[in-house]
Short mmCIF file of C-alpha atoms in Angstrom, two decimals:
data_model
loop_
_atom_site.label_atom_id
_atom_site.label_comp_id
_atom_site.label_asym_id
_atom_site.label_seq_id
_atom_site.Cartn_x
_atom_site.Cartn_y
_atom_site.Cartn_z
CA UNK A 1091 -67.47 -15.19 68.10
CA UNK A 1092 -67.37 -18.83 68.19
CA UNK A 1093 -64.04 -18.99 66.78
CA UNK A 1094 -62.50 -16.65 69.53
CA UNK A 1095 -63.74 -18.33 72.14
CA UNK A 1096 -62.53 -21.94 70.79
CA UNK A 1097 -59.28 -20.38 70.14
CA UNK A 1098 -59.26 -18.64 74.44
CA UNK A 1099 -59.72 -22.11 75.71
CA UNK A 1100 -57.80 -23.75 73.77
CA UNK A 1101 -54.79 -21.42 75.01
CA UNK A 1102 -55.74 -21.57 78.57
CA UNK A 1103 -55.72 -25.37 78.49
CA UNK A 1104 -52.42 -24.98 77.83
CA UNK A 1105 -49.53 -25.04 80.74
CA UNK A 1106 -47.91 -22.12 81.36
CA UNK A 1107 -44.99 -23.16 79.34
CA UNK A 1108 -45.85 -24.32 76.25
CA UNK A 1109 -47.60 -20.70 76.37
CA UNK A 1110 -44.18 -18.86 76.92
CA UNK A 1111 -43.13 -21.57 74.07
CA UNK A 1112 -45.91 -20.50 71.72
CA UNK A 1113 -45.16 -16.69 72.22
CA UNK A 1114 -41.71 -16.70 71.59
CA UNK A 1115 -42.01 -18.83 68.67
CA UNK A 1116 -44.73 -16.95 67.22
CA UNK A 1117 -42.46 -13.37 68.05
CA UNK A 1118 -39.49 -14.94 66.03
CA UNK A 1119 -41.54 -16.04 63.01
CA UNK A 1120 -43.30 -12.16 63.11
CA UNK A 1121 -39.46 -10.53 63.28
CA UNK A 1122 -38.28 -13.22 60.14
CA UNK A 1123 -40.95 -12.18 58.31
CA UNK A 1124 -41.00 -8.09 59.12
CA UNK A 1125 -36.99 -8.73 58.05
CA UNK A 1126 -38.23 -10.39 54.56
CA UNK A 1127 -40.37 -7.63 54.23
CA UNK A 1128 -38.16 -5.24 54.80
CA UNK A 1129 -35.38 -6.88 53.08
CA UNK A 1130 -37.72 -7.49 49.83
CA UNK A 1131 -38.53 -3.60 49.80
CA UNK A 1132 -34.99 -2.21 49.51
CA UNK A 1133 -34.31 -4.89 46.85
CA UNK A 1134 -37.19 -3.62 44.78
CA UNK A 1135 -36.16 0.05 45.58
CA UNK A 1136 -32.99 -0.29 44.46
CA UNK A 1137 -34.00 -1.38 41.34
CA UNK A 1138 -36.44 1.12 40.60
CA UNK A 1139 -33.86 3.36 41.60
CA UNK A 1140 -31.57 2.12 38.68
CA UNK A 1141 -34.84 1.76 36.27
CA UNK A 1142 -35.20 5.38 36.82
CA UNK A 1143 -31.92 6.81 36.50
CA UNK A 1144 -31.85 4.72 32.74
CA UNK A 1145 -34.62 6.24 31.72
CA UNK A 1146 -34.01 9.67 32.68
CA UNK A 1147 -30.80 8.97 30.39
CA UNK A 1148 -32.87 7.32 27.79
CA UNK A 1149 -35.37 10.46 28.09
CA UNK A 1150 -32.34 12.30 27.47
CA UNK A 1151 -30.80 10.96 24.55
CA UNK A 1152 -34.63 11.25 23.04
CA UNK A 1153 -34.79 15.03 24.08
CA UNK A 1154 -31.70 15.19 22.30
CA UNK A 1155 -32.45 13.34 19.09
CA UNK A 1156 -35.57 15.15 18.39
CA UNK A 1157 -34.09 18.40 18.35
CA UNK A 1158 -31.66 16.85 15.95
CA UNK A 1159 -34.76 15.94 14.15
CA UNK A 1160 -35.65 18.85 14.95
CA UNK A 1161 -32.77 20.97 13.20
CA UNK A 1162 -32.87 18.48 10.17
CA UNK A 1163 -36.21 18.81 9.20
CA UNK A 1164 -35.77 22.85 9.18
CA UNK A 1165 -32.87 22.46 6.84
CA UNK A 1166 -33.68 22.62 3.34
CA UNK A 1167 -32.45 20.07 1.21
CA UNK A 1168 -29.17 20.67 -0.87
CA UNK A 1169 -30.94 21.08 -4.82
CA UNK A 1170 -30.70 17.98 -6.82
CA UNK A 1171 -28.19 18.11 -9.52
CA UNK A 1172 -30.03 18.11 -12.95
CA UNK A 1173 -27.39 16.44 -14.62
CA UNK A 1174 -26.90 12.66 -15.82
CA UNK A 1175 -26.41 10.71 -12.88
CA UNK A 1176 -23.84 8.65 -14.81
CA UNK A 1177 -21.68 12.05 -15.59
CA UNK A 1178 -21.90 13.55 -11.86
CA UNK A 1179 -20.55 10.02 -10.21
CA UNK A 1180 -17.95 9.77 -13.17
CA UNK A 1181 -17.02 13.36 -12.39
CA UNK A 1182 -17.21 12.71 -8.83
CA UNK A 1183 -14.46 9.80 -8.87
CA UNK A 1184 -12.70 11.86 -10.98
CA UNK A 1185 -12.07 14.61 -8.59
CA UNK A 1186 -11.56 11.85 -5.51
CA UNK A 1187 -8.72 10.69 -7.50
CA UNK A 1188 -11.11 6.74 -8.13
CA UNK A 1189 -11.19 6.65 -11.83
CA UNK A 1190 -7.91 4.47 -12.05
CA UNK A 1191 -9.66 1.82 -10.41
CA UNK A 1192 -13.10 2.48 -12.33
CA UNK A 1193 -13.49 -0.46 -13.90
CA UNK A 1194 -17.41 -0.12 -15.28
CA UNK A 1195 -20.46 2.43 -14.98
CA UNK A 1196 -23.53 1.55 -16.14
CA UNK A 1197 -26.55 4.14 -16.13
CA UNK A 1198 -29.98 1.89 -15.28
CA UNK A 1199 -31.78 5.26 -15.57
CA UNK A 1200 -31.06 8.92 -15.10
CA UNK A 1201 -31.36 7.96 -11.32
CA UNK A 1202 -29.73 5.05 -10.73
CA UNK A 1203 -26.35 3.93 -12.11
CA UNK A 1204 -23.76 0.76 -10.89
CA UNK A 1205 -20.78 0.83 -10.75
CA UNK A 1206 -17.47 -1.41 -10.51
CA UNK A 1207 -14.62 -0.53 -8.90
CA UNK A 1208 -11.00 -3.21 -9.51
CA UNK A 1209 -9.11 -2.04 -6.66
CA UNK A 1210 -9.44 0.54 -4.58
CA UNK A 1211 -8.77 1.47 -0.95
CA UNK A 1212 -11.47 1.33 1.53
CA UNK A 1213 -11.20 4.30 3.30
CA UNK A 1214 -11.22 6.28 -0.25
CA UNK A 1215 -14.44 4.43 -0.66
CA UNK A 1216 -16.11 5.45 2.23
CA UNK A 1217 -14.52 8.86 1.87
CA UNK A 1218 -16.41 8.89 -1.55
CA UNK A 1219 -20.01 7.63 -0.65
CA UNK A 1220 -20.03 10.16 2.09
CA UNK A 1221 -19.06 12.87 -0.22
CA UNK A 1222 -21.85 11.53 -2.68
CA UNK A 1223 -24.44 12.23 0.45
CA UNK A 1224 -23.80 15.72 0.36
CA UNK A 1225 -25.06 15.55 -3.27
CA UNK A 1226 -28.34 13.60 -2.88
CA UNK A 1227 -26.60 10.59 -4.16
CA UNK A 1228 -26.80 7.48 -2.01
CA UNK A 1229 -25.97 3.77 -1.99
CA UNK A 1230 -29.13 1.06 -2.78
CA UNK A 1231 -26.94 -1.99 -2.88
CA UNK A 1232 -23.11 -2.82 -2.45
CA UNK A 1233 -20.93 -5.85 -2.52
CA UNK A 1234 -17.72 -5.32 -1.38
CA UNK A 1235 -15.01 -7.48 -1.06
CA UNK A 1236 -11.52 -7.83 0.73
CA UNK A 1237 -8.61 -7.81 -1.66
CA UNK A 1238 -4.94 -9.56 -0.96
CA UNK A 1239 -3.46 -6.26 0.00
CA UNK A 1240 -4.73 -5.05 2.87
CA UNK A 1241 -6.83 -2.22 3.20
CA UNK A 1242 -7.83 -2.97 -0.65
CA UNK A 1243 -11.15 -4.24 -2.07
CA UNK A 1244 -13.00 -4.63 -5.06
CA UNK A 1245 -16.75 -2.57 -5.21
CA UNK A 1246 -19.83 -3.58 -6.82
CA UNK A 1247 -22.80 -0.90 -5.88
CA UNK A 1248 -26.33 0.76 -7.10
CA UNK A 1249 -25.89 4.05 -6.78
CA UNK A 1250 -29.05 6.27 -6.61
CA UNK A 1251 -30.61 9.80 -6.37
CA UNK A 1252 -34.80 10.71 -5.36
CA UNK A 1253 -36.65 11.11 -8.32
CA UNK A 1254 -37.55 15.02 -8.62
CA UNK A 1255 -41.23 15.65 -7.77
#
């Protein structure tokens, strides 16, 4: 109660003017900062705005991915081929029309073979691994590299199938 009244006479010793003075500066400070305020609010707004139409994207895409998930896990798996490994992948150049650039095969185990390939195209390559997918067969390890002739590279890999359980 002190306080107030310190602060009353203190503005009544004051002239008339530097009152008006006082009150207009102390209006134009409160409207600057209401305008920060305000100002500081849409900012944030508009970001959350944009934060939230990512993630309802995001929370799409992850809708989306499970039911892939979803689908996959319901699928059985395509039966393992009970034959050498070595054979199938031999075979399996065979029929992609790779076994003129086969340059080595060697069978680690009856799961795991590598394989050499001189010169071959990449495309047929990748055409190849994918088709090896389909059978259970995937890549562990690849070096490839870039031939002269373009589109043509030479392919080291460790190709592999799961172990039956």
């Amino acid at each position: 109660m002190k306080m107030k009244t310190q602060l009353l006479r203190l503005w009544e010793s004051r002239s008339p003017g530097e009152r008006i003075i006082a009150a207009v500066v102390a209006v134009i400070v409160g409207a600057v900062l209401y305008l920060w305020l305000v100002q500081s609010a849409d900012r944030a707004r508009a970001q959350l705005r944009a934060s939230v139409t990512k993630l309802r994207a995001d929370a799409v895409r992850i809708e989306q991915q499970a039911a892939e998930f979803e689908r996959l896990r319901a699928t059985r798996p395509a039966p393992a081929s009970h034959t050498d490994l070595r054979t199938l992948v031999q075979a399996q150049a065979g029929a992609a029309g790779l076994d003129r650039a086969l340059v080595r095969i060697d069978a680690r185990d009856s799961d795991q073979v590598q394989i050499s390939f001189g010169a071959v195209a990449f495309s047929e390559w990748l055409s190849w691994v994918s088709s090896l997918q389909s059978q259970r067969i995937r890549l562990d390890a690849c070096r490839i590299e870039g031939l002269s002739t373009p589109g043509m590279v030479s392919v080291t890999a460790t190709l592999v199938r799961p172990k039956p359980r």
